[in-house]
């Protein structure tokens, strides 16, 4: 019998970053992290388990994949086949992002979160949320954070089972908006997976890790109390620390472009002038300007006056991953 399910999962932006693993194979991170799911920016994935075929297949945004993208999906399905009872056979995977790849929004988080719950649901297995999060982590660390809803903390843990993410507040807790400023839409040369592997080569990684639990605690408190000033300073500090590690790794990783730095400098000035806005950057040059919704028009107006901006995308806090449709192929 063919079993099929379609799932949707959102991208997320980290306020306290994940950078470096203490176990690469299991993607067990050097530190706990904290993020917000991004409403409206999602991956939709359909998985069909099929006993009749001799291998997994992947179609991504309408194109059949054969190389590294397929290998990474097969590897993840292998994890699920090994760890979840009832998951067996080979899968047809069809996935689609509603945001362009290379637009400065990590697609691995939403992709592996959607793949994990679609594959498990299609197999008819019943797995609790924390375990879905651990399993999604095996495909991409940040995918663990796209499983629970709203504002999310991913615990470092000390094993596969104890490293999962959980929601600390629902999406409507605080009207934060991520104004994503795209300054380059070309694909990054060095992806996160390679970056995590070289994080320990920077002398600054140990320094970054020294007080990361304090930063996470401060960020969580600021978030729960809706204290924007405290939130902004810890979010920017954590992003700066991660990029300092990147820039001092061997080989060094310079993700910022001149336009990124210009926006960083402007955002600090705007905040000093009273706007509730701060910045954070992932493994790329695009700047995530996190602000209170009422300040969004003002922030956008000011951004538009700057040079080097390719596009601006806006996302509020989003839900966790969920199933859109599931059942036998014959019933759909
Ligand atoms: C800079 O989760 O993309 O965005 O586990 O290798 O898939 P893999 O890496 P990934 O790393 C995300 C790194 C980051 C910071 C963050 O999202 O916490």
Short mmCIF file of C-alpha atoms and ligand atoms in Angstrom, two decimals:
data_model
loop_
_atom_site.label_atom_id
_atom_site.label_comp_id
_atom_site.label_asym_id
_atom_site.label_seq_id
_atom_site.Cartn_x
_atom_site.Cartn_y
_atom_site.Cartn_z
CA UNK A 1 0.00 0.00 0.00
CA UNK A 2 1.20 3.52 -0.79
CA UNK A 3 1.02 5.94 2.10
CA UNK A 4 1.21 9.65 1.53
CA UNK A 5 1.40 12.86 3.60
CA UNK A 6 2.00 16.54 2.92
CA UNK A 7 3.49 18.83 5.57
CA UNK A 8 4.28 22.51 5.90
CA UNK A 9 7.10 24.01 8.00
CA UNK A 10 8.31 27.59 8.35
CA UNK A 11 11.82 28.98 8.15
CA UNK A 12 13.17 30.46 11.38
CA UNK A 13 15.54 33.22 12.45
CA UNK A 14 17.86 32.64 15.42
CA UNK A 15 18.21 35.36 18.06
CA UNK A 16 20.84 33.28 19.88
CA UNK A 17 22.80 31.41 17.24
CA UNK A 18 23.75 27.78 16.71
CA UNK A 19 27.35 27.65 15.44
CA UNK A 20 29.49 24.51 15.85
CA UNK A 21 28.66 20.94 16.89
CA UNK A 22 30.15 18.70 19.57
CA UNK A 23 28.93 15.72 17.51
CA UNK A 24 28.86 16.39 13.75
CA UNK A 25 27.16 13.13 12.77
CA UNK A 26 24.24 13.69 15.16
CA UNK A 27 24.28 17.51 14.85
CA UNK A 28 24.55 17.94 18.61
CA UNK A 29 25.28 21.67 19.00
CA UNK A 30 27.96 23.34 21.12
CA UNK A 31 25.28 25.60 22.61
CA UNK A 32 21.54 25.92 23.05
CA UNK A 33 19.87 28.45 20.74
CA UNK A 34 16.70 30.51 20.49
CA UNK A 35 14.63 31.51 17.45
CA UNK A 36 11.36 32.71 15.97
CA UNK A 37 9.53 30.86 13.21
CA UNK A 38 8.88 33.03 10.16
CA UNK A 39 5.24 33.26 9.14
CA UNK A 40 4.58 33.06 5.41
CA UNK A 41 8.02 31.68 4.51
CA UNK A 42 7.63 27.94 4.29
CA UNK A 43 8.46 24.63 2.66
CA UNK A 44 5.71 22.21 1.69
CA UNK A 45 6.77 18.60 1.32
CA UNK A 46 4.91 15.52 0.17
CA UNK A 47 6.25 12.06 0.99
CA UNK A 48 4.91 8.87 -0.57
CA UNK A 49 6.23 5.57 0.78
CA UNK A 50 6.38 3.04 -2.02
CA UNK A 51 7.27 -0.67 -1.63
CA UNK A 52 7.70 -1.11 -5.38
CA UNK A 53 10.73 1.13 -6.00
CA UNK A 54 14.42 0.46 -5.32
CA UNK A 55 15.51 3.87 -4.04
CA UNK A 56 14.42 7.27 -2.76
CA UNK A 57 13.70 10.10 -5.20
CA UNK A 58 13.56 13.87 -4.75
CA UNK A 59 11.87 16.64 -6.68
CA UNK A 60 12.76 20.13 -5.46
CA UNK A 61 10.82 23.15 -6.73
CA UNK A 62 9.72 21.10 -9.76
CA UNK A 63 13.16 19.72 -10.64
CA UNK A 64 14.33 16.15 -10.16
CA UNK A 65 17.48 16.09 -8.02
CA UNK A 66 20.35 13.63 -8.30
CA UNK A 67 23.42 15.08 -6.57
CA UNK A 68 24.12 16.35 -3.07
CA UNK A 69 20.54 17.49 -2.44
CA UNK A 70 19.26 13.93 -3.00
CA UNK A 71 22.12 12.44 -0.94
CA UNK A 72 21.27 14.64 2.04
CA UNK A 73 17.59 13.65 1.86
CA UNK A 74 18.44 9.94 1.52
CA UNK A 75 20.73 10.23 4.54
CA UNK A 76 17.92 11.81 6.54
CA UNK A 77 15.41 9.15 5.46
CA UNK A 78 17.99 6.53 6.52
CA UNK A 79 17.98 8.08 10.01
CA UNK A 80 14.18 7.90 10.10
CA UNK A 81 14.13 4.30 8.79
CA UNK A 82 16.62 3.34 11.52
CA UNK A 83 15.04 5.23 14.40
CA UNK A 84 11.25 5.27 13.86
CA UNK A 85 9.37 2.00 13.92
CA UNK A 86 6.98 1.73 10.98
CA UNK A 87 9.14 3.87 8.69
CA UNK A 88 10.38 1.52 5.97
CA UNK A 89 10.70 1.16 2.20
CA UNK A 90 11.67 3.97 -0.14
CA UNK A 91 10.13 7.38 -0.54
CA UNK A 92 9.15 9.76 -3.31
CA UNK A 93 9.79 13.22 -1.89
CA UNK A 94 8.39 16.32 -3.55
CA UNK A 95 9.29 19.63 -1.97
CA UNK A 96 8.62 23.24 -2.72
CA UNK A 97 9.71 26.48 -1.01
CA UNK A 98 7.51 29.56 -1.33
CA UNK A 99 10.62 31.75 -0.99
CA UNK A 100 13.54 31.79 -3.43
CA UNK A 101 16.61 29.73 -2.50
CA UNK A 102 19.57 31.98 -1.83
CA UNK A 103 17.32 34.85 -0.73
CA UNK A 104 19.06 34.97 2.61
CA UNK A 105 16.51 32.73 4.23
CA UNK A 106 17.84 29.33 5.24
CA UNK A 107 15.75 26.67 3.53
CA UNK A 108 17.33 23.70 5.33
CA UNK A 109 15.36 24.40 8.54
CA UNK A 110 11.91 24.43 6.93
CA UNK A 111 12.88 21.66 4.46
CA UNK A 112 14.06 19.11 7.02
CA UNK A 113 11.26 19.95 9.47
CA UNK A 114 8.63 19.41 6.75
CA UNK A 115 10.37 16.27 5.44
CA UNK A 116 10.56 14.76 8.93
CA UNK A 117 6.90 15.15 9.80
CA UNK A 118 5.64 14.26 6.29
CA UNK A 119 7.74 11.06 6.21
CA UNK A 120 6.66 9.98 9.70
CA UNK A 121 3.01 10.84 9.18
CA UNK A 122 2.92 9.07 5.79
CA UNK A 123 4.29 5.95 7.50
CA UNK A 124 1.44 6.15 10.01
CA UNK A 125 3.80 6.46 12.98
CA UNK A 126 2.83 8.51 16.01
CA UNK A 127 5.75 10.46 17.44
CA UNK A 128 5.63 13.20 20.12
CA UNK A 129 6.72 16.75 19.22
CA UNK A 130 10.01 16.70 21.14
CA UNK A 131 11.04 13.53 19.32
CA UNK A 132 10.04 14.99 15.93
CA UNK A 133 12.30 17.91 16.79
CA UNK A 134 15.27 15.64 17.66
CA UNK A 135 14.72 13.72 14.43
CA UNK A 136 14.50 16.90 12.31
CA UNK A 137 17.81 18.00 13.93
CA UNK A 138 19.59 15.03 12.31
CA UNK A 139 18.81 16.54 8.87
CA UNK A 140 19.68 20.14 9.75
CA UNK A 141 20.32 21.52 13.23
CA UNK A 142 18.10 24.56 12.80
CA UNK A 143 15.25 22.31 11.54
CA UNK A 144 14.75 21.16 15.14
CA UNK A 145 13.54 24.72 15.87
CA UNK A 146 11.01 24.76 12.99
CA UNK A 147 8.95 21.95 14.58
CA UNK A 148 7.48 23.73 17.67
CA UNK A 149 5.38 26.88 17.36
CA UNK A 150 6.27 30.57 17.69
CA UNK A 151 9.32 31.43 19.78
CA UNK A 152 11.48 28.37 20.29
CA UNK A 153 14.43 27.19 22.39
CA UNK A 154 16.61 24.29 21.23
CA UNK A 155 18.38 22.55 24.12
CA UNK A 156 21.96 21.52 23.49
CA UNK A 157 21.38 18.27 25.42
CA UNK A 158 23.93 15.52 25.87
CA UNK A 159 22.54 12.88 23.50
CA UNK A 160 20.28 12.50 20.45
CA UNK A 161 17.23 12.11 22.71
CA UNK A 162 17.95 15.16 24.91
CA UNK A 163 18.78 17.63 22.12
CA UNK A 164 15.43 18.94 20.93
CA UNK A 165 13.52 22.21 20.69
CA UNK A 166 10.42 23.38 22.48
CA UNK A 167 8.15 26.43 22.26
CA UNK A 168 8.70 29.12 24.91
CA UNK A 169 5.89 31.40 23.66
CA UNK A 170 3.17 31.27 20.97
CA UNK A 171 3.43 33.42 17.80
CA UNK A 172 0.99 36.03 19.16
CA UNK A 173 3.04 36.56 22.33
CA UNK A 174 4.91 39.55 20.87
CA UNK A 175 4.37 41.37 17.57
CA UNK A 176 7.96 41.10 16.37
CA UNK A 177 8.62 41.30 12.64
CA UNK A 178 11.68 40.17 10.70
CA UNK A 179 12.35 42.67 7.91
CA UNK A 180 14.76 40.66 5.78
CA UNK A 181 17.00 42.91 3.75
CA UNK A 182 18.39 41.01 0.79
CA UNK A 183 21.70 42.55 -0.31
CA UNK A 184 22.77 39.58 -2.45
CA UNK A 185 20.75 36.79 -3.98
CA UNK A 186 23.67 34.70 -5.15
CA UNK A 187 24.27 31.36 -3.45
CA UNK A 188 26.80 31.40 -0.61
CA UNK A 189 30.05 29.60 -1.34
CA UNK A 190 30.47 28.07 2.09
CA UNK A 191 27.28 26.67 3.60
CA UNK A 192 26.41 26.30 7.28
CA UNK A 193 27.32 22.61 7.47
CA UNK A 194 30.94 23.32 6.46
CA UNK A 195 30.98 26.39 8.68
CA UNK A 196 29.95 24.39 11.77
CA UNK A 197 32.84 22.04 11.08
CA UNK A 198 35.42 24.82 11.12
CA UNK A 199 33.99 26.79 14.07
CA UNK A 200 36.40 25.15 16.54
CA UNK A 201 39.41 26.39 14.49
CA UNK A 202 38.73 29.95 15.66
CA UNK A 203 40.34 30.93 18.97
CA UNK A 204 37.20 32.99 19.56
CA UNK A 205 34.76 30.05 19.55
CA UNK A 206 35.59 29.20 23.19
CA UNK A 207 35.04 32.85 24.07
CA UNK A 208 31.70 32.89 22.27
CA UNK A 209 30.64 29.79 24.19
CA UNK A 210 31.79 31.11 27.58
CA UNK A 211 28.70 33.24 28.26
CA UNK A 212 26.26 31.93 25.67
CA UNK A 213 23.95 30.45 28.35
CA UNK A 214 23.77 33.87 30.03
CA UNK A 215 22.93 35.49 26.68
CA UNK A 216 20.25 32.91 26.01
CA UNK A 217 18.75 33.49 29.45
CA UNK A 218 18.83 37.28 28.97
CA UNK A 219 17.27 36.98 25.51
CA UNK A 220 14.55 34.65 26.78
CA UNK A 221 13.71 36.98 29.67
CA UNK A 222 13.65 40.04 27.39
CA UNK A 223 11.41 38.16 24.99
CA UNK A 224 9.02 36.95 27.68
CA UNK A 225 8.89 40.47 29.24
CA UNK A 226 8.74 42.19 25.81
CA UNK A 227 11.71 44.32 26.84
CA UNK A 228 12.96 45.48 23.43
CA UNK A 229 16.05 47.39 24.61
CA UNK A 230 17.50 44.35 26.45
CA UNK A 231 16.43 42.07 23.61
CA UNK A 232 18.17 44.24 20.97
CA UNK A 233 21.51 44.43 22.75
CA UNK A 234 21.81 40.70 23.39
CA UNK A 235 20.61 39.71 19.88
CA UNK A 236 23.16 42.00 18.20
CA UNK A 237 25.96 40.90 20.53
CA UNK A 238 25.27 37.24 19.82
CA UNK A 239 25.24 37.81 16.06
CA UNK A 240 28.49 39.82 16.26
CA UNK A 241 30.13 37.05 18.29
CA UNK A 242 29.14 34.37 15.76
CA UNK A 243 30.47 36.46 12.86
CA UNK A 244 33.71 37.12 14.78
CA UNK A 245 34.15 33.36 15.03
CA UNK A 246 33.39 32.96 11.33
CA UNK A 247 35.89 35.66 10.35
CA UNK A 248 38.66 34.11 12.48
CA UNK A 249 38.12 30.46 11.51
CA UNK A 250 40.58 28.61 9.28
CA UNK A 251 39.88 29.28 6.47
CA UNK A 252 38.13 32.53 7.44
CA UNK A 253 34.50 33.04 6.47
CA UNK A 254 33.49 36.60 5.58
CA UNK A 255 29.76 36.61 4.99
CA UNK A 256 29.19 40.38 5.28
CA UNK A 257 29.15 42.63 2.24
CA UNK A 258 29.71 46.41 2.42
CA UNK A 259 25.91 46.86 2.24
CA UNK A 260 25.48 44.53 5.26
CA UNK A 261 27.77 46.71 7.37
CA UNK A 262 26.06 49.88 6.23
CA UNK A 263 22.68 48.52 7.37
CA UNK A 264 24.16 47.34 10.69
CA UNK A 265 25.49 50.84 11.35
CA UNK A 266 22.24 52.54 10.33
CA UNK A 267 20.08 50.22 12.47
CA UNK A 268 22.08 51.22 15.56
CA UNK A 269 21.56 54.90 14.74
CA UNK A 270 17.82 54.39 14.15
CA UNK A 271 17.49 52.64 17.51
CA UNK A 272 19.30 55.49 19.24
CA UNK A 273 16.74 57.79 17.60
CA UNK A 274 13.88 55.80 19.16
CA UNK A 275 12.93 53.13 16.61
CA UNK A 276 12.54 49.64 18.08
CA UNK A 277 14.78 47.77 15.65
CA UNK A 278 17.89 45.59 15.89
CA UNK A 279 19.87 43.40 13.48
CA UNK A 280 21.03 39.82 13.22
CA UNK A 281 22.78 37.97 10.35
CA UNK A 282 22.99 34.24 9.61
CA UNK A 283 25.56 32.53 7.39
CA UNK A 284 25.11 35.08 4.61
CA UNK A 285 25.24 38.82 3.89
CA UNK A 286 21.52 39.55 4.21
CA UNK A 287 20.45 41.51 7.26
CA UNK A 288 17.48 40.51 9.38
CA UNK A 289 16.12 43.72 10.93
CA UNK A 290 14.00 42.62 13.86
CA UNK A 291 11.46 45.23 14.86
CA UNK A 292 8.15 45.89 16.55
CA UNK A 293 5.35 45.79 13.95
CA UNK A 294 4.38 49.45 14.37
CA UNK A 295 7.90 50.50 13.38
CA UNK A 296 7.99 48.39 10.19
CA UNK A 297 6.85 51.16 7.74
CA UNK A 298 9.41 53.55 9.18
CA UNK A 299 12.21 50.96 9.01
CA UNK A 300 11.34 50.10 5.40
CA UNK A 301 11.26 53.75 4.39
CA UNK A 302 14.73 54.28 5.86
CA UNK A 303 16.07 51.08 4.31
CA UNK A 304 14.87 52.16 0.87
CA UNK A 305 17.08 55.24 1.09
CA UNK A 306 20.18 53.01 1.37
CA UNK A 307 22.14 51.58 -1.57
CA UNK A 308 22.83 47.93 -2.38
CA UNK A 309 19.43 46.55 -1.44
CA UNK A 310 18.08 43.88 -3.81
CA UNK A 311 14.83 43.00 -2.04
CA UNK A 312 13.00 43.27 1.26
CA UNK A 313 10.84 40.48 2.71
CA UNK A 314 8.69 40.72 5.81
CA UNK A 315 7.71 37.96 8.24
CA UNK A 316 6.02 37.94 11.62
CA UNK A 317 6.13 35.07 14.12
CA UNK A 318 4.92 31.80 12.61
CA UNK A 319 3.50 28.49 13.74
CA UNK A 320 5.27 25.17 14.07
CA UNK A 321 5.33 22.42 11.45
CA UNK A 322 2.03 20.73 10.64
CA UNK A 323 0.42 18.14 8.40
CA UNK A 324 -1.76 19.47 5.58
CA UNK A 325 -3.00 16.09 4.30
CA UNK A 326 -2.34 12.44 5.11
CA UNK A 327 -3.69 9.02 4.16
CA UNK A 328 -3.46 6.24 1.59
CA UNK A 329 -2.65 7.38 -1.92
CA UNK A 330 -5.90 5.79 -3.12
CA UNK A 331 -7.94 7.97 -0.72
CA UNK A 332 -6.53 11.28 -2.04
C1 LIG B 1 24.02 30.72 11.11
O1 LIG B 1 21.04 24.50 10.68
O2 LIG B 1 21.76 25.54 8.50
O3 LIG B 1 21.79 30.08 10.63
O4 LIG B 1 22.86 21.74 10.79
O5 LIG B 1 24.51 21.98 8.95
O6 LIG B 1 22.07 22.21 8.46
P1 LIG B 1 23.17 22.40 9.46
O7 LIG B 1 23.29 23.96 9.70
P2 LIG B 1 22.13 25.03 9.84
O8 LIG B 1 22.92 26.19 10.64
C2 LIG B 1 22.30 27.39 10.97
C3 LIG B 1 23.35 28.38 11.31
C4 LIG B 1 22.87 29.80 11.49
C5 LIG B 1 22.50 30.10 12.93
C6 LIG B 1 21.19 29.53 13.43
O9 LIG B 1 20.23 29.41 12.66
O10 LIG B 1 21.14 29.28 14.65
#
